[in-house]
Coordinates of C-alpha atoms and ligand atoms in Angstrom, one line a residue:
X16 CA -72.3 -67.5 11.4
X17 CA -74.9 -65.1 12.7
X18 CA -73.9 -62.0 14.5
X19 CA -74.2 -63.3 18.1
X20 CA -73.1 -66.8 17.3
X21 CA -69.9 -68.3 18.5
X22 CA -68.0 -70.9 16.5
X23 CA -69.1 -73.9 18.5
X24 CA -69.7 -74.7 22.2
X25 CA -66.0 -74.4 22.6
X26 CA -66.2 -70.7 22.3
X27 CA -67.7 -68.5 25.0
X28 CA -67.6 -65.1 23.5
X29 CA -68.0 -63.7 20.0
X30 CA -65.1 -62.2 18.0
X31 CA -64.0 -58.7 18.7
X32 CA -65.7 -56.6 15.9
X33 CA -62.5 -55.3 14.6
X34 CA -61.1 -58.8 14.5
X35 CA -64.2 -60.1 12.8
X36 CA -63.7 -57.5 10.1
X37 CA -60.0 -58.3 9.9
X38 CA -60.8 -62.0 9.5
X39 CA -63.6 -61.7 7.0
X40 CA -63.1 -62.3 3.3
X41 CA -66.8 -61.9 2.2
X42 CA -66.0 -58.4 0.8
X43 CA -64.0 -60.0 -2.0
X44 CA -64.7 -63.8 -2.0
X45 CA -68.3 -63.0 -3.0
X46 CA -66.7 -63.1 -6.5
X47 CA -66.7 -66.9 -6.0
X48 CA -70.3 -67.3 -5.1
X49 CA -71.6 -69.0 -8.2
X50 CA -68.7 -71.4 -8.2
X51 CA -69.3 -72.1 -4.5
X52 CA -72.9 -72.9 -5.3
X53 CA -72.0 -75.2 -8.2
X54 CA -69.4 -77.0 -6.1
X55 CA -71.9 -77.4 -3.2
X56 CA -74.5 -78.8 -5.5
X57 CA -72.0 -81.4 -6.8
X58 CA -71.1 -82.2 -3.2
X59 CA -74.8 -82.6 -2.2
X60 CA -75.4 -84.9 -5.2
X61 CA -72.5 -87.0 -4.2
X62 CA -73.7 -87.2 -0.6
X63 CA -77.0 -88.5 -1.8
X64 CA -75.5 -90.8 -4.4
X65 CA -73.3 -92.5 -1.8
X66 CA -76.3 -92.7 0.7
X67 CA -74.7 -90.4 3.2
X68 CA -77.9 -88.4 3.0
X69 CA -81.2 -89.3 1.5
X70 CA -82.1 -88.6 -2.2
X71 CA -84.8 -86.2 -0.9
X72 CA -82.3 -84.3 1.2
X73 CA -79.9 -84.2 -1.7
X74 CA -82.7 -82.8 -3.9
X75 CA -83.6 -80.1 -1.3
X76 CA -80.0 -79.0 -1.0
X77 CA -79.5 -78.7 -4.7
X78 CA -82.8 -76.8 -5.2
X79 CA -82.1 -74.5 -2.3
X80 CA -78.7 -73.7 -3.6
X81 CA -80.1 -72.9 -7.0
X82 CA -82.5 -70.5 -5.4
X83 CA -79.6 -68.7 -3.8
X84 CA -78.0 -68.4 -7.2
X85 CA -81.1 -66.8 -8.5
X86 CA -81.4 -64.5 -5.5
X87 CA -77.8 -63.4 -6.0
X88 CA -78.3 -62.8 -9.7
X89 CA -81.3 -60.7 -9.0
X90 CA -79.4 -58.7 -6.4
X91 CA -81.6 -60.0 -3.6
X92 CA -78.8 -61.8 -1.8
X93 CA -76.1 -59.5 -0.5
X94 CA -74.4 -61.1 2.5
X95 CA -72.8 -58.8 5.0
X96 CA -69.8 -59.0 7.1
X97 CA -71.4 -61.3 9.7
X98 CA -71.1 -64.1 7.2
X99 CA -67.3 -64.0 7.4
X100 CA -66.9 -65.6 4.0
X101 CA -68.8 -66.7 1.0
X102 CA -69.0 -70.3 2.1
X103 CA -70.6 -69.5 5.4
X104 CA -72.9 -67.0 3.7
X105 CA -74.3 -69.6 1.3
X106 CA -74.7 -72.3 4.0
X107 CA -76.5 -69.9 6.3
X108 CA -78.8 -68.7 3.6
X109 CA -79.5 -72.3 2.6
X110 CA -80.6 -73.2 6.1
X111 CA -82.9 -70.1 6.1
X112 CA -84.5 -71.4 2.9
X113 CA -84.7 -75.1 3.4
X114 CA -84.5 -75.4 7.2
X115 CA -82.3 -77.9 9.1
X116 CA -81.5 -80.1 6.1
X117 CA -79.3 -77.2 5.0
X118 CA -77.1 -78.0 8.0
X119 CA -76.2 -81.4 6.4
X120 CA -74.5 -79.7 3.4
X121 CA -71.2 -79.5 5.1
X122 CA -71.0 -83.2 5.9
X123 CA -67.7 -84.8 4.8
X124 CA -66.4 -81.4 3.7
X125 CA -64.3 -78.6 5.0
X126 CA -64.0 -75.0 3.9
X127 CA -60.5 -75.9 3.0
X128 CA -61.3 -78.3 0.2
X129 CA -64.3 -76.1 -0.6
X130 CA -62.4 -72.9 -1.2
X131 CA -59.8 -74.8 -3.2
X132 CA -62.6 -76.1 -5.4
X133 CA -64.2 -72.7 -5.8
X134 CA -60.9 -71.0 -6.7
X135 CA -60.1 -73.7 -9.3
X136 CA -63.6 -73.5 -10.9
X137 CA -63.3 -69.7 -11.1
X138 CA -59.8 -69.8 -12.6
X139 CA -60.8 -72.4 -15.1
X140 CA -63.5 -70.1 -16.5
X141 CA -61.2 -67.1 -16.4
X142 CA -58.4 -68.9 -18.2
X143 CA -60.7 -69.8 -21.0
X144 CA -61.9 -66.2 -21.2
X145 CA -58.4 -64.8 -21.2
X146 CA -57.5 -67.2 -24.0
X147 CA -60.4 -65.7 -26.0
X148 CA -59.1 -62.2 -25.4
X149 CA -55.7 -63.3 -26.6
X150 CA -57.2 -64.7 -29.8
X151 CA -58.9 -61.4 -30.5
X152 CA -55.7 -59.5 -29.9
X153 CA -53.8 -61.9 -32.3
X154 CA -56.5 -61.5 -35.0
X155 CA -56.1 -57.7 -34.9
X156 CA -52.3 -58.0 -35.2
X157 CA -52.8 -60.5 -38.1
X158 CA -55.2 -58.2 -39.9
X159 CA -52.7 -55.3 -39.8
X160 CA -49.9 -57.6 -40.7
X161 CA -51.7 -58.9 -43.7
X162 CA -52.1 -55.4 -45.0
X163 CA -48.5 -54.4 -44.4
X164 CA -46.3 -57.1 -45.8
X165 CA -44.5 -54.6 -48.0
X166 CA -44.6 -51.7 -45.6
X167 CA -41.1 -51.2 -44.3
X168 CA -40.2 -50.1 -40.8
X169 CA -36.8 -49.6 -39.3
X170 CA -35.7 -52.6 -37.2
X171 CA -33.6 -51.9 -34.1
X172 CA -31.2 -53.5 -31.8
X173 CA -30.0 -51.6 -28.7
X174 CA -32.7 -49.1 -29.9
X175 CA -30.2 -48.2 -32.7
X176 CA -31.3 -48.6 -36.3
X177 CA -30.2 -52.1 -37.3
X178 CA -31.9 -53.4 -40.5
X179 CA -35.2 -52.5 -42.1
X180 CA -38.1 -54.9 -41.6
X181 CA -41.5 -55.7 -43.1
X182 CA -44.0 -54.2 -40.7
X183 CA -45.9 -57.4 -40.9
X184 CA -42.9 -59.3 -39.6
X185 CA -42.6 -56.9 -36.7
X186 CA -46.3 -57.4 -35.7
X187 CA -46.1 -61.1 -36.2
X188 CA -43.4 -61.2 -33.5
X189 CA -46.1 -60.0 -31.0
X190 CA -48.5 -62.5 -32.4
X191 CA -46.1 -65.3 -31.6
X192 CA -45.7 -64.0 -28.1
X193 CA -49.4 -64.1 -27.7
X194 CA -49.5 -67.6 -29.1
X195 CA -47.1 -68.8 -26.4
X196 CA -49.3 -67.0 -23.8
X197 CA -52.3 -68.8 -25.2
X198 CA -50.5 -72.2 -25.1
X199 CA -49.1 -71.5 -21.6
X200 CA -52.5 -70.8 -20.2
X201 CA -53.7 -74.1 -21.7
X202 CA -50.9 -75.8 -19.9
X203 CA -51.7 -74.1 -16.6
X204 CA -55.3 -75.1 -17.1
X205 CA -54.2 -78.8 -16.8
X206 CA -53.0 -78.2 -13.2
X207 CA -55.9 -76.0 -12.4
X208 CA -58.4 -78.6 -13.4
X209 CA -57.7 -81.1 -10.6
X210 CA -60.3 -81.6 -7.8
X211 CA -59.4 -81.1 -4.2
X212 CA -63.0 -81.7 -3.1
X213 CA -63.2 -84.5 -0.6
X214 CA -59.7 -83.8 0.9
X215 CA -61.6 -82.5 3.9
X216 CA -59.8 -80.3 6.3
X217 CA -56.5 -82.0 5.7
X218 CA -56.8 -85.7 6.2
X219 CA -59.7 -86.9 4.2
X220 CA -63.0 -88.0 5.8
X221 CA -64.6 -90.9 7.7
X222 CA -67.6 -90.9 5.3
X223 CA -67.8 -93.2 2.3
X224 CA -67.6 -90.3 -0.2
X225 CA -66.9 -90.6 -3.9
X226 CA -64.4 -88.0 -5.0
X227 CA -64.5 -89.2 -8.6
X228 CA -68.2 -88.6 -8.6
X229 CA -67.9 -84.9 -7.7
X230 CA -64.9 -84.5 -10.0
X231 CA -66.9 -85.8 -12.9
X232 CA -69.9 -83.6 -12.1
X233 CA -67.6 -80.6 -12.0
X234 CA -65.7 -81.6 -15.1
X235 CA -62.4 -81.9 -13.4
X236 CA -59.9 -84.0 -15.2
X237 CA -58.7 -85.8 -12.1
X238 CA -58.5 -85.6 -8.3
X239 CA -55.6 -84.7 -5.9
X240 CA -53.9 -87.9 -4.9
X241 CA -52.9 -86.5 -1.5
X242 CA -55.4 -84.7 0.8
X243 CA -52.7 -82.5 2.5
X244 CA -51.5 -81.4 -0.9
X245 CA -55.0 -81.0 -2.2
X246 CA -56.1 -78.5 0.5
X247 CA -52.8 -76.5 0.6
X248 CA -51.6 -76.5 -2.9
X249 CA -51.6 -73.1 -4.6
X250 CA -49.0 -74.0 -7.3
X251 CA -51.8 -73.6 -9.9
X252 CA -52.4 -70.0 -8.7
X253 CA -48.7 -69.2 -8.9
X254 CA -48.5 -70.7 -12.3
X255 CA -51.5 -68.7 -13.4
X256 CA -50.0 -65.5 -12.0
X257 CA -46.8 -66.3 -13.8
X258 CA -48.6 -66.9 -17.1
X259 CA -50.5 -63.6 -16.6
X260 CA -47.3 -61.8 -15.8
X261 CA -45.9 -63.0 -19.1
X262 CA -48.9 -61.7 -21.0
X263 CA -48.3 -58.4 -19.3
X264 CA -44.6 -58.4 -20.2
X265 CA -45.6 -58.8 -23.9
X266 CA -48.3 -56.2 -23.7
X267 CA -45.9 -53.8 -22.0
X268 CA -43.3 -54.2 -24.6
X269 CA -45.7 -53.5 -27.4
X270 CA -47.0 -50.5 -25.3
X271 CA -43.5 -49.1 -25.1
X272 CA -43.1 -49.4 -28.8
X273 CA -46.3 -47.7 -29.5
X274 CA -45.4 -44.9 -27.1
X275 CA -42.1 -44.4 -28.9
X276 CA -43.7 -44.7 -32.4
X277 CA -46.2 -42.0 -31.5
X278 CA -43.5 -39.6 -30.3
X279 CA -42.4 -36.6 -32.4
X280 CA -38.9 -38.3 -32.5
X281 CA -40.3 -41.4 -34.4
X282 CA -43.6 -40.3 -35.9
X283 CA -44.3 -43.8 -37.1
X284 CA -47.9 -43.8 -36.0
X285 CA -50.7 -41.3 -35.4
X286 CA -52.9 -41.8 -32.4
X287 CA -56.5 -41.5 -33.2
X288 CA -58.7 -39.3 -31.0
X289 CA -60.8 -42.3 -29.8
X290 CA -57.8 -43.8 -28.0
X291 CA -55.7 -40.8 -27.0
X292 CA -56.1 -38.0 -24.4
X293 CA -55.2 -34.4 -24.2
X294 CA -53.4 -32.3 -21.7
X295 CA -55.2 -30.0 -19.3
X296 CA -52.7 -27.3 -19.9
X297 CA -50.8 -28.0 -23.1
X298 CA -53.2 -27.7 -26.0
X299 CA -50.9 -29.4 -28.6
X300 CA -50.6 -32.6 -26.6
X301 CA -52.0 -36.0 -27.6
X302 CA -51.0 -38.5 -25.1
X303 CA -50.7 -42.3 -25.4
X304 CA -52.6 -43.0 -22.2
X305 CA -53.7 -46.5 -23.2
X306 CA -50.3 -48.1 -23.7
X307 CA -48.9 -46.1 -20.8
X308 CA -51.6 -47.5 -18.5
X309 CA -51.0 -51.0 -19.8
X310 CA -47.2 -50.6 -19.1
X311 CA -48.0 -49.3 -15.7
X312 CA -50.5 -52.0 -14.8
X313 CA -47.9 -54.6 -15.5
X314 CA -46.4 -53.7 -12.1
X315 CA -49.3 -54.8 -10.1
X316 CA -49.6 -58.1 -11.9
X317 CA -45.9 -58.8 -11.2
X318 CA -46.7 -57.7 -7.6
X319 CA -49.4 -60.3 -7.2
X320 CA -47.1 -63.1 -8.5
X321 CA -44.5 -62.0 -6.0
X322 CA -47.0 -61.8 -3.2
X323 CA -48.3 -65.3 -3.9
X324 CA -44.8 -66.8 -3.9
X325 CA -44.0 -65.1 -0.6
X326 CA -47.3 -66.2 0.9
X327 CA -46.4 -69.8 0.1
X328 CA -42.8 -70.0 0.9
X329 CA -43.0 -70.6 4.6
X330 CA -46.3 -72.4 4.9
X331 CA -46.2 -75.7 6.8
X332 CA -48.8 -78.2 5.7
X333 CA -51.7 -78.0 5.4
X334 CA -54.2 -75.2 5.2
X335 CA -53.2 -71.9 6.9
X336 CA -55.3 -68.8 6.9
X337 CA -52.5 -67.1 5.0
X338 CA -54.1 -68.8 2.0
X339 CA -57.1 -66.4 2.2
X340 CA -54.6 -63.8 0.8
X341 CA -54.5 -65.6 -2.5
X342 CA -57.8 -64.3 -3.7
X343 CA -57.6 -60.5 -4.2
X344 CA -54.4 -60.9 -6.1
X345 CA -55.9 -63.5 -8.4
X346 CA -59.1 -61.5 -9.0
X347 CA -57.2 -58.3 -9.6
X348 CA -54.8 -60.1 -12.0
X349 CA -57.7 -61.6 -14.0
X350 CA -59.5 -58.2 -14.2
X351 CA -56.3 -56.4 -15.1
X352 CA -55.2 -58.8 -17.8
X353 CA -58.6 -58.9 -19.4
X354 CA -58.8 -55.1 -19.3
X355 CA -55.4 -54.6 -20.8
X356 CA -55.9 -57.2 -23.5
X357 CA -59.1 -55.5 -24.5
X358 CA -57.7 -52.0 -24.5
X359 CA -54.6 -53.0 -26.5
X360 CA -56.9 -54.9 -29.0
X361 CA -59.0 -51.7 -29.5
X362 CA -55.9 -49.5 -29.7
X363 CA -54.3 -51.7 -32.4
X364 CA -57.6 -52.1 -34.3
X365 CA -58.8 -48.5 -34.3
X366 CA -56.6 -46.3 -32.1
X367 CA -53.6 -45.9 -34.2
X368 CA -52.6 -45.5 -37.8
X369 CA -49.2 -46.3 -39.2
X370 CA -47.7 -43.5 -41.4
X371 CA -46.5 -45.2 -44.6
X372 CA -44.9 -42.1 -45.9
X373 CA -42.9 -41.4 -42.8
X374 CA -41.9 -45.1 -42.5
X375 CA -40.7 -45.1 -46.1
X376 CA -38.5 -42.1 -45.4
X377 CA -37.3 -43.6 -42.1
X378 CA -35.9 -46.7 -43.8
X379 CA -33.9 -44.6 -46.3
X380 CA -32.3 -42.1 -44.0
X381 CA -29.8 -44.3 -42.2
X382 CA -27.1 -46.9 -42.6
X383 CA -29.3 -49.9 -41.9
X384 CA -28.3 -51.3 -45.3
X385 CA -24.6 -51.6 -44.3
X386 CA -24.9 -55.3 -43.5
X387 CA -26.1 -55.8 -47.1
X388 CA -23.0 -54.1 -48.5
X389 CA -20.9 -56.6 -46.5
X390 CA -23.1 -59.5 -47.6
X391 CA -22.7 -58.2 -51.2
X392 CA -18.9 -58.5 -51.0
X393 CA -19.1 -61.8 -49.1
X394 CA -21.3 -63.3 -51.8
X395 CA -18.6 -62.3 -54.2
X396 CA -15.8 -64.2 -52.4
X397 CA -14.6 -61.5 -49.9
X398 CA -14.3 -63.1 -46.5
X399 CA -17.2 -61.7 -44.4
X400 CA -15.0 -60.2 -41.6
X401 CA -12.9 -58.4 -44.2
X402 CA -16.0 -57.1 -45.9
X403 CA -17.4 -56.0 -42.6
X404 CA -14.2 -54.0 -41.8
X405 CA -14.2 -52.4 -45.2
X406 CA -17.8 -51.3 -45.0
X407 CA -17.2 -50.0 -41.5
X408 CA -14.7 -47.7 -43.0
X409 CA -17.1 -46.6 -45.7
X410 CA -19.8 -45.8 -43.2
X411 CA -17.3 -43.7 -41.3
X412 CA -16.2 -41.7 -44.3
X413 CA -19.8 -41.3 -45.5
X414 CA -20.9 -39.9 -42.2
X415 CA -18.0 -37.5 -42.3
X416 CA -19.0 -36.5 -45.9
X417 CA -22.7 -36.2 -44.9
X418 CA -23.7 -38.9 -47.3
X419 CA -25.7 -42.1 -47.2
X420 CA -24.5 -45.3 -48.9
X421 CA -26.9 -44.8 -51.7
X422 CA -25.2 -41.5 -52.5
X423 CA -21.8 -43.0 -53.3
X424 CA -20.9 -43.1 -57.0
X425 CA -20.0 -46.3 -58.7
X426 CA -16.5 -45.0 -59.0
X427 CA -16.3 -44.5 -55.3
X428 CA -17.7 -48.0 -54.7
X429 CA -15.1 -49.5 -57.0
X430 CA -12.3 -47.6 -55.3
X431 CA -13.4 -49.4 -52.1
X432 CA -13.4 -52.8 -53.8
X433 CA -13.4 -53.8 -57.5
X434 CA -16.1 -56.4 -56.9
X435 CA -18.7 -53.6 -56.7
X436 CA -20.9 -53.2 -59.8
X437 CA -24.0 -51.3 -60.8
X438 CA -26.3 -53.7 -59.0
X439 CA -25.0 -52.5 -55.6
X440 CA -27.6 -49.7 -55.7
X441 CA -30.5 -52.2 -56.1
X442 CA -28.9 -54.5 -53.4
X443 CA -28.9 -51.7 -50.8
X444 CA -32.4 -50.3 -51.5
X445 CA -34.5 -50.8 -48.4
X446 CA -37.0 -52.9 -50.3
X447 CA -34.4 -55.3 -51.6
X448 CA -32.6 -55.4 -48.2
X449 CA -35.9 -56.7 -46.7
X450 CA -36.8 -58.9 -49.7
X451 CA -33.5 -60.6 -49.6
X452 CA -33.8 -62.0 -46.1
X453 CA -35.5 -65.1 -47.1
X454 CA -34.1 -67.4 -44.5
X455 CA -36.8 -69.3 -42.6
X456 CA -38.4 -67.0 -40.0
X457 CA -36.8 -64.0 -41.6
X458 CA -38.3 -60.7 -42.7
X459 CA -38.2 -61.4 -46.5
X460 CA -41.6 -61.0 -48.1
X461 CA -41.7 -64.7 -49.0
X462 CA -41.1 -66.1 -45.5
X463 CA -43.5 -63.4 -44.1
X464 CA -46.2 -64.5 -46.4
X465 CA -45.7 -68.0 -45.3
X466 CA -45.7 -66.9 -41.7
X467 CA -49.0 -65.1 -42.2
X468 CA -50.6 -68.3 -43.6
X469 CA -49.4 -70.3 -40.7
X470 CA -50.6 -67.6 -38.2
X471 CA -54.1 -67.6 -39.7
X472 CA -54.4 -71.3 -39.0
X473 CA -52.9 -70.9 -35.6
X474 CA -55.4 -68.2 -34.4
X475 CA -58.4 -70.2 -35.7
X476 CA -57.5 -73.0 -33.3
X477 CA -59.7 -72.9 -30.2
Ligands
LIG519 N1 -62.2 -67.8 3.7 C1 -61.2 -68.8 3.8 C2 -60.2 -68.7 2.7 O1 -60.4 -67.9 1.8 C3 -61.9 -70.1 3.6 C4 -61.2 -71.3 4.2 C5 -61.2 -71.1 5.7 N2 -60.7 -72.3 6.3 C6 -60.3 -72.3 7.6 N3 -59.8 -73.3 8.1 N4 -60.4 -71.2 8.3 O2 -59.2 -69.3 2.7

């Protein structure tokens, strides 16, 4: 639409300038321009393939569209607000370049199926990119894990010391979360990769189009079976935002751990200067801004998911302008998730260092081996619940005496229960406590080594 143009002969006056601005999406949907061009090229090819336009006309449309792509890439095409949205902007420019033939592009199409096509093409690309980012993140976790099978770290439940762990095991938990994220995105991709092109405004078209032809050109797996559904479905966007939110949940949990680990109270990691910031007033401070920002940005991604759900919940079929509100949230989510994955990958790779000395101390200074004392007795025939109660009492008296379990003499152990022998000391050493947990998926060194091998294969999968 040019500045002074009305919509059609039906309209007598132009839009109020403030309403034109309110209505326009060009300021943000310009992000879709290359996908819009690609989609239009496929549409033009289909129009000529089906004889709706001549081959020459088809050729002109495709070439003209390609020129717009080049102009855009070179910064020579910067449509303003008068274009309303990216679709009109491209069509208008096309007509300027190739003349009246450009006006044939929109035959048998509506902006409704067009914008749906563009959004899907965009998300398809972005999903693949985010999956790559996830792989990089996983590889870093795996590298650290491989070097730290025998590094021990306190494991927590309720943020209370529970049982010591192999640090590798701890990091592999995040690798598994990222693996599900990777798989989840692959699953969302299937629902993104369906073509709405040719659904028209809502009811299909009177022209003898070939929807399979455009779907094939655009590498869609299939086409929407119902035109109303095709133009108004945003399930794929909700699913994407949900998968993105899940990634953020995982990144935010890791962020929270890093923030705790870097505190004076834990001192499990040192933040490197390349990934930490100082305070403008307190010279001693080194702040974990990266994980804090990731944790903080989680909120806006959840917000976009919530917004999309609310946008959809009351929409009657088919297209409603409300749907224009899908884009900013999707774009921001894509950019935020990529930025957070990249930042966390860098942080884990070179922004922090685990402190083995401090970790080794940490696993010896508590009662996180108490379960192993109970297991020791249970393995020697004492019913577990009885052993559990007995050890509870020992913990209580030890705390009162200012002792740890390792400080009890053999005599003291045997007073508690005659089944205790010299090997209790070995059984409750942090290393042994970890090494003994050889159940499948457990933190024992053997299952962890197996898990590392499996994870290596997993992350190589593309
Ligand atoms: N800019 C619009 C959007 O993003 C394009 C589709 C407009 N369709 C319409 N019937 N007004 O949704």
